[in-house]
Tab-separated table of C-alpha atoms and ligand atoms in Angstrom:
chain	number	residue	atom	x	y	z
A	1	MET	CA	-0.435	-47.866	-100.692
A	2	THR	CA	-3.121	-48.033	-98.266
A	3	THR	CA	-6.133	-50.203	-97.951
A	4	THR	CA	-9.418	-48.840	-96.904
A	5	LEU	CA	-12.169	-51.111	-95.319
A	6	LEU	CA	-15.558	-50.519	-96.702
A	7	GLN	CA	-18.427	-50.051	-94.536
A	8	PRO	CA	-21.637	-52.287	-95.419
A	9	GLY	CA	-23.376	-49.429	-97.093
A	10	GLU	CA	-20.365	-48.644	-99.335
A	11	ILE	CA	-19.946	-52.100	-100.386
A	12	GLU	CA	-23.774	-52.214	-101.666
A	13	ALA	CA	-23.096	-48.635	-103.335
A	14	ALA	CA	-20.024	-50.120	-104.994
A	15	ALA	CA	-21.825	-53.089	-106.334
A	16	GLY	CA	-24.086	-50.933	-108.749
A	17	SER	CA	-27.217	-49.053	-108.835
A	18	ILE	CA	-29.795	-50.680	-106.370
A	19	PRO	CA	-33.586	-49.988	-106.224
A	20	GLU	CA	-33.875	-47.345	-103.579
A	21	LEU	CA	-37.836	-47.607	-103.392
A	22	LEU	CA	-40.048	-50.821	-103.707
A	23	LEU	CA	-43.704	-49.705	-104.018
A	24	PRO	CA	-46.064	-52.194	-102.669
A	25	PRO	CA	-46.961	-55.400	-104.695
A	26	ALA	CA	-50.538	-56.114	-105.540
A	27	ASP	CA	-50.840	-59.183	-103.115
A	28	VAL	CA	-49.059	-57.556	-100.259
A	29	PHE	CA	-52.058	-58.027	-97.778
A	30	LEU	CA	-52.558	-61.725	-98.991
A	31	SER	CA	-48.900	-62.658	-98.549
A	32	ARG	CA	-49.218	-61.024	-95.073
A	33	ALA	CA	-52.276	-63.106	-94.160
A	34	ARG	CA	-50.464	-66.213	-95.200
A	35	ARG	CA	-47.538	-65.733	-93.204
A	36	LEU	CA	-49.710	-64.956	-90.261
A	37	GLU	CA	-51.502	-68.041	-90.644
A	38	GLN	CA	-48.344	-70.050	-90.568
A	39	LEU	CA	-46.918	-68.234	-87.629
A	40	ALA	CA	-50.281	-68.737	-85.614
A	41	GLU	CA	-49.605	-72.593	-85.473
A	42	GLY	CA	-48.645	-73.398	-81.878
A	43	HIS	CA	-47.887	-69.766	-81.119
A	44	THR	CA	-49.055	-68.200	-77.633
A	45	LEU	CA	-50.509	-65.297	-79.513
A	46	GLY	CA	-52.076	-67.788	-82.075
A	47	ASP	CA	-55.655	-66.309	-81.695
A	48	TYR	CA	-54.610	-62.987	-82.197
A	49	LEU	CA	-52.249	-63.761	-85.102
A	50	ARG	CA	-55.316	-65.451	-86.846
A	51	PHE	CA	-57.490	-62.460	-86.148
A	52	VAL	CA	-55.053	-60.318	-87.938
A	53	ALA	CA	-54.756	-62.976	-90.854
A	54	GLY	CA	-58.440	-62.646	-91.289
A	55	LEU	CA	-58.170	-58.921	-91.237
A	56	ALA	CA	-55.369	-58.829	-93.969
A	57	ARG	CA	-57.433	-61.301	-96.036
A	58	ALA	CA	-60.391	-58.670	-95.862
A	59	GLN	CA	-58.102	-56.064	-96.712
A	60	GLN	CA	-56.925	-57.888	-99.973
A	61	GLU	CA	-60.515	-58.232	-100.899
A	62	SER	CA	-61.053	-54.532	-100.397
A	63	ARG	CA	-57.964	-53.690	-102.251
A	64	ASP	CA	-58.723	-56.018	-105.129
A	65	ALA	CA	-62.414	-54.325	-105.570
A	66	GLY	CA	-60.442	-51.119	-106.248
A	67	PRO	CA	-61.055	-48.396	-103.681
A	68	ALA	CA	-61.529	-44.887	-105.074
A	69	ALA	CA	-58.260	-43.074	-105.154
A	70	GLU	CA	-56.886	-40.141	-106.866
A	71	LEU	CA	-53.398	-39.079	-106.751
A	72	PRO	CA	-52.425	-35.404	-106.077
A	73	ALA	CA	-52.197	-33.354	-109.103
A	74	PRO	CA	-49.123	-33.585	-111.343
A	75	GLU	CA	-47.932	-30.137	-110.307
A	76	ARG	CA	-48.224	-31.225	-106.566
A	77	LEU	CA	-46.158	-34.383	-107.396
A	78	ALA	CA	-43.452	-32.392	-109.049
A	79	GLN	CA	-43.483	-29.917	-106.393
A	80	CYS	CA	-42.890	-32.642	-103.606
A	81	LEU	CA	-40.111	-34.263	-105.680
A	82	GLU	CA	-38.302	-31.015	-105.924
A	83	HIS	CA	-38.665	-30.342	-102.212
A	84	GLN	CA	-37.995	-33.907	-101.188
A	85	MET	CA	-41.335	-34.221	-99.482
A	86	PRO	CA	-43.549	-37.389	-99.325
A	87	PRO	CA	-46.174	-36.880	-101.825
A	88	LEU	CA	-48.820	-38.985	-100.179
A	89	ALA	CA	-48.202	-37.738	-96.549
A	90	PRO	CA	-51.775	-37.609	-94.753
A	91	ALA	CA	-51.374	-34.107	-93.612
A	92	GLY	CA	-51.299	-32.844	-97.275
A	93	LEU	CA	-54.078	-35.102	-98.636
A	94	ALA	CA	-57.809	-35.078	-98.295
A	95	ARG	CA	-59.193	-38.340	-96.571
A	96	PRO	CA	-59.768	-40.792	-99.555
A	97	ASP	CA	-63.373	-41.000	-100.587
A	98	GLY	CA	-64.988	-44.042	-99.120
A	99	TRP	CA	-62.374	-44.843	-96.437
A	100	HIS	CA	-65.258	-44.854	-93.835
A	101	GLU	CA	-67.038	-47.411	-95.719
A	102	THR	CA	-64.004	-49.476	-95.997
A	103	ALA	CA	-63.345	-49.330	-92.349
A	104	ARG	CA	-67.025	-50.398	-91.538
A	105	ASP	CA	-66.811	-53.485	-93.990
A	106	LEU	CA	-63.654	-54.665	-92.489
A	107	ALA	CA	-65.405	-54.438	-89.080
A	108	ARG	CA	-68.585	-56.425	-90.256
A	109	THR	CA	-66.010	-59.003	-91.943
A	110	VAL	CA	-63.918	-59.762	-88.620
A	111	GLN	CA	-66.264	-59.041	-85.984
A	112	PRO	CA	-68.030	-62.500	-85.744
A	113	GLY	CA	-64.958	-64.458	-84.731
A	114	LEU	CA	-64.084	-62.167	-81.749
A	115	PRO	CA	-64.743	-62.346	-78.176
A	116	GLN	CA	-67.350	-60.159	-76.641
A	117	ALA	CA	-64.927	-57.375	-75.879
A	118	GLY	CA	-63.350	-57.185	-79.361
A	119	GLN	CA	-66.957	-57.430	-80.678
A	120	ALA	CA	-68.059	-54.345	-78.732
A	121	ALA	CA	-64.957	-52.295	-79.757
A	122	LEU	CA	-65.558	-53.009	-83.420
A	123	GLN	CA	-69.213	-52.154	-82.881
A	124	ARG	CA	-68.158	-48.553	-82.243
A	125	ILE	CA	-66.850	-48.499	-85.886
A	126	LEU	CA	-70.126	-49.437	-87.137
A	127	ASP	CA	-72.046	-47.079	-84.847
A	128	LYS	CA	-70.045	-43.774	-84.419
A	129	PRO	CA	-70.540	-41.068	-87.171
A	130	ASP	CA	-67.734	-40.333	-89.767
A	131	ALA	CA	-66.287	-37.455	-87.820
A	132	TRP	CA	-65.173	-39.943	-85.277
A	133	LEU	CA	-63.514	-42.231	-87.573
A	134	ASP	CA	-61.659	-39.047	-89.047
A	135	GLU	CA	-60.613	-38.204	-85.575
A	136	GLN	CA	-59.409	-41.569	-84.792
A	137	ALA	CA	-57.394	-41.470	-88.168
A	138	THR	CA	-55.898	-38.194	-87.402
A	139	ARG	CA	-54.700	-39.621	-83.915
A	140	LEU	CA	-53.136	-42.876	-85.613
A	141	PHE	CA	-51.409	-40.488	-88.164
A	142	GLU	CA	-50.196	-38.180	-85.543
A	143	GLY	CA	-49.079	-40.891	-83.226
A	144	ASP	CA	-51.258	-39.803	-80.565
A	145	MET	CA	-51.575	-42.916	-78.999
A	146	GLN	CA	-52.727	-41.883	-75.551
A	147	HIS	CA	-56.032	-40.295	-76.929
A	148	LEU	CA	-56.600	-43.376	-79.632
A	149	ASP	CA	-59.278	-45.845	-79.220
A	150	ALA	CA	-56.623	-48.627	-79.212
A	151	ALA	CA	-59.006	-51.567	-79.373
A	152	SER	CA	-60.553	-50.342	-82.681
A	153	ALA	CA	-57.315	-48.975	-83.965
A	154	PRO	CA	-56.303	-52.071	-85.818
A	155	VAL	CA	-59.418	-52.033	-88.127
A	156	ILE	CA	-59.165	-48.470	-88.625
A	157	GLY	CA	-55.412	-48.439	-89.510
A	158	ALA	CA	-56.303	-51.432	-91.722
A	159	ALA	CA	-58.872	-49.486	-93.713
A	160	LEU	CA	-56.485	-46.419	-94.042
A	161	GLN	CA	-53.680	-48.807	-95.231
A	162	VAL	CA	-55.966	-50.297	-98.059
A	163	HIS	CA	-56.400	-46.813	-99.437
A	164	TRP	CA	-52.885	-45.759	-99.040
A	165	VAL	CA	-51.639	-48.866	-100.597
A	166	HIS	CA	-53.871	-48.490	-103.610
A	167	LEU	CA	-52.617	-45.055	-104.081
A	168	ALA	CA	-49.070	-45.814	-103.536
A	169	ARG	CA	-49.107	-48.505	-106.360
A	170	GLN	CA	-50.394	-45.795	-108.793
A	171	LEU	CA	-46.901	-43.911	-108.505
A	172	ASP	CA	-43.727	-44.408	-110.212
A	173	PRO	CA	-40.630	-44.673	-108.180
A	174	ALA	CA	-39.275	-41.907	-110.251
A	175	GLN	CA	-41.930	-39.643	-108.768
A	176	VAL	CA	-40.624	-39.982	-105.361
A	177	ALA	CA	-37.586	-38.285	-103.837
A	178	ARG	CA	-35.137	-39.689	-101.398
A	179	PRO	CA	-36.090	-38.453	-98.158
A	180	GLU	CA	-34.392	-35.953	-96.005
A	181	HIS	CA	-34.875	-38.292	-93.102
A	182	PRO	CA	-34.505	-41.961	-94.110
A	183	ASN	CA	-36.422	-42.848	-90.770
A	184	LEU	CA	-39.642	-42.006	-92.441
A	185	CYS	CA	-41.374	-43.317	-95.541
A	186	PRO	CA	-40.461	-41.291	-98.689
A	187	VAL	CA	-43.802	-42.117	-100.089
A	188	CYS	CA	-46.281	-40.985	-97.316
A	189	GLY	CA	-43.761	-39.789	-94.293
A	190	SER	CA	-44.961	-42.430	-92.008
A	191	HIS	CA	-42.692	-44.686	-89.489
A	192	PRO	CA	-41.597	-47.968	-90.410
A	193	VAL	CA	-42.978	-51.170	-88.740
A	194	SER	CA	-39.509	-53.005	-89.087
A	195	SER	CA	-37.093	-53.651	-91.804
A	196	VAL	CA	-36.522	-56.524	-94.108
A	197	VAL	CA	-33.525	-58.263	-95.732
A	198	ARG	CA	-34.998	-59.354	-99.004
A	199	ILE	CA	-33.835	-62.053	-101.340
A	200	GLY	CA	-34.102	-62.432	-105.129
A	201	GLY	CA	-33.749	-59.744	-107.833
A	202	ALA	CA	-31.733	-56.730	-107.759
A	203	GLU	CA	-32.709	-56.131	-104.057
A	204	SER	CA	-31.258	-59.434	-102.865
A	205	GLY	CA	-29.284	-59.029	-99.688
A	206	LEU	CA	-30.375	-55.418	-99.308
A	207	ARG	CA	-32.287	-54.043	-96.196
A	208	TYR	CA	-35.538	-52.286	-96.622
A	209	LEU	CA	-37.691	-50.218	-94.333
A	210	HIS	CA	-41.305	-51.312	-94.418
A	211	CYS	CA	-43.847	-48.631	-93.947
A	212	ALA	CA	-46.611	-48.929	-91.638
A	213	LEU	CA	-49.137	-47.026	-93.677
A	214	CYS	CA	-48.309	-47.688	-97.328
A	215	SER	CA	-46.294	-50.873	-97.277
A	216	SER	CA	-43.833	-49.049	-99.405
A	217	GLU	CA	-40.239	-50.277	-98.859
A	218	TRP	CA	-36.992	-47.843	-98.896
A	219	HIS	CA	-33.267	-48.916	-98.676
A	220	VAL	CA	-31.378	-48.107	-95.682
A	221	VAL	CA	-27.999	-49.702	-95.245
A	222	ARG	CA	-27.545	-52.505	-92.747
A	223	ALA	CA	-25.586	-52.038	-89.399
A	224	LYS	CA	-26.865	-48.159	-89.327
A	225	CYS	CA	-29.553	-46.834	-86.981
A	226	SER	CA	-32.224	-45.722	-89.036
A	227	ASN	CA	-33.699	-43.510	-86.341
A	228	CYS	CA	-30.310	-41.231	-85.866
A	229	ASP	CA	-27.820	-42.547	-88.747
A	230	ASN	CA	-25.295	-43.735	-86.285
A	231	THR	CA	-23.420	-46.659	-87.218
A	232	ARG	CA	-20.995	-46.988	-84.107
A	233	GLY	CA	-21.702	-49.798	-81.618
A	234	ILE	CA	-24.866	-51.454	-83.399
A	235	ALA	CA	-25.882	-54.312	-81.455
A	236	TYR	CA	-28.128	-57.183	-82.543
A	237	TYR	CA	-30.405	-59.374	-80.202
A	238	HIS	CA	-32.626	-62.248	-80.966
A	239	LEU	CA	-34.480	-64.780	-78.711
A	240	GLU	CA	-32.605	-67.729	-77.574
A	241	GLY	CA	-33.390	-71.037	-79.622
A	242	ASP	CA	-34.789	-68.712	-82.465
A	243	ALA	CA	-33.525	-69.354	-86.050
A	244	THR	CA	-32.649	-65.599	-85.986
A	245	VAL	CA	-35.261	-64.780	-88.676
A	246	VAL	CA	-36.089	-61.622	-86.560
A	247	ARG	CA	-33.275	-59.954	-85.142
A	248	ALA	CA	-33.440	-56.371	-83.169
A	249	GLU	CA	-30.759	-53.844	-84.343
A	250	SER	CA	-30.181	-51.569	-81.365
A	251	CYS	CA	-28.257	-48.143	-81.303
A	252	PRO	CA	-26.520	-47.232	-78.195
A	253	GLU	CA	-26.717	-43.402	-79.300
A	254	CYS	CA	-30.424	-43.057	-79.390
A	255	ARG	CA	-31.223	-46.170	-77.164
A	256	THR	CA	-33.851	-47.297	-79.819
A	257	TYR	CA	-34.176	-50.278	-81.989
A	258	LEU	CA	-35.876	-51.688	-85.192
A	259	LYS	CA	-36.340	-55.306	-86.091
A	260	THR	CA	-34.745	-56.739	-88.896
A	261	VAL	CA	-36.791	-59.593	-90.552
A	262	HIS	CA	-34.563	-62.137	-92.663
A	263	GLN	CA	-35.841	-63.597	-95.773
A	264	ASP	CA	-32.394	-65.125	-96.068
A	265	LYS	CA	-33.298	-67.261	-93.231
A	266	ASP	CA	-36.865	-67.996	-94.114
A	267	PRO	CA	-38.207	-66.917	-97.658
A	268	LEU	CA	-41.542	-66.465	-96.454
A	269	ALA	CA	-40.592	-63.988	-93.667
A	270	ASP	CA	-42.811	-60.812	-93.823
A	271	PRO	CA	-41.796	-57.324	-92.088
A	272	VAL	CA	-45.330	-56.985	-90.554
A	273	ALA	CA	-46.420	-60.390	-89.688
A	274	ASP	CA	-42.956	-61.690	-88.071
A	275	ASP	CA	-42.858	-58.211	-86.324
A	276	LEU	CA	-46.180	-59.171	-84.556
A	277	ALA	CA	-45.256	-62.773	-83.998
A	278	SER	CA	-42.007	-61.860	-82.075
A	279	LEU	CA	-43.505	-59.572	-79.441
A	280	THR	CA	-41.516	-61.451	-76.872
A	281	LEU	CA	-38.370	-59.991	-78.323
A	282	ASP	CA	-40.108	-56.433	-77.839
A	283	LEU	CA	-40.417	-57.257	-74.308
A	284	LEU	CA	-36.755	-58.322	-74.059
A	285	MET	CA	-35.640	-54.973	-75.720
A	286	ASP	CA	-37.897	-52.886	-73.327
A	287	GLU	CA	-36.388	-54.639	-70.350
A	288	THR	CA	-33.084	-54.043	-71.850
A	289	GLY	CA	-33.805	-50.287	-71.858
A	290	TYR	CA	-34.370	-49.747	-75.689
A	291	ALA	CA	-37.386	-48.209	-77.210
A	292	LYS	CA	-39.015	-49.450	-80.347
A	293	SER	CA	-38.675	-47.223	-83.272
A	294	GLY	CA	-41.026	-48.929	-85.431
A	295	ILE	CA	-44.672	-49.126	-85.094
A	296	ASN	CA	-47.275	-51.853	-86.017
A	297	TRP	CA	-50.740	-50.746	-86.529
A	298	TYR	CA	-52.122	-53.969	-85.940
A	299	LEU	CA	-51.016	-53.887	-82.262
A	300	ILE	CA	-50.604	-50.286	-80.837
A	301	GLN	CA	-48.333	-49.923	-78.060
A	302	GLY	CA	-45.960	-47.644	-76.470
A	303	ARG	CA	-43.383	-45.966	-78.994
A	304	LEU	CA	-41.310	-42.960	-79.224
B	401	ZN	ZN1	-45.502	-45.002	-96.706
B	402	ZN	ZN1	-29.831	-44.303	-83.129
């Protein structure tokens, strides 16, 4: 009789059915804001984290107000399911009604607390025509960071997140297919920010990738590169003295890394807030020769 060692993913699969897709909760922006406020205390990036916390609170208010949002027609949803396509991919949808106004509302709310350069950047959102905002949105969706107005992008991205979270919450997980490429969100096809090991409920101990646009989360086994599916030689990095709440999972095959945020080490850890607050780890990984496979729209930097 031979004994076969199970890989982490196989152990998870053997344990029974697991939720493959977690659609965003109603208070996703509020949780993010609270965590950012907590992380800002005594942090070298404290001012920026507090700015993003204010932006996330404004996003929550905007989402709670119920932005206009219309899901694709049932036939289109069925077609996406059949062909394993993300139903809310920006390329296949019209821009949501009212998104320009959401961007301007968010800009007006967070502008007063900013230094002059930041205020000037957000003034562009208030002054430029809708067509300029649409163009910036397209660049953000297409990952064209070179031609993006990086200073105003966090607020433009935040407005798009409000509408996409609102749309995603109207879906049922059964309407969404497991994607062909697990490195992209099955709901909207965007890149992940980071991944999170969740606690509590059926998803306890499982690793989920968190979408940069719609905040949906999809299951990808631990110790596996989400960028190229490789499982060999995966290594972990964290900052010295850190409680290992945030670790970078690196792949020797494609030379990329994705952070994992551990709620099992800190139950309040958040895949977006903790990613922003661990920028020093990104610098370390960059020096070590790894490219970041995740993207955080609150802080646009070089990516794949
Ligand atoms: Zn998504
Ligand atoms: Zn890889």
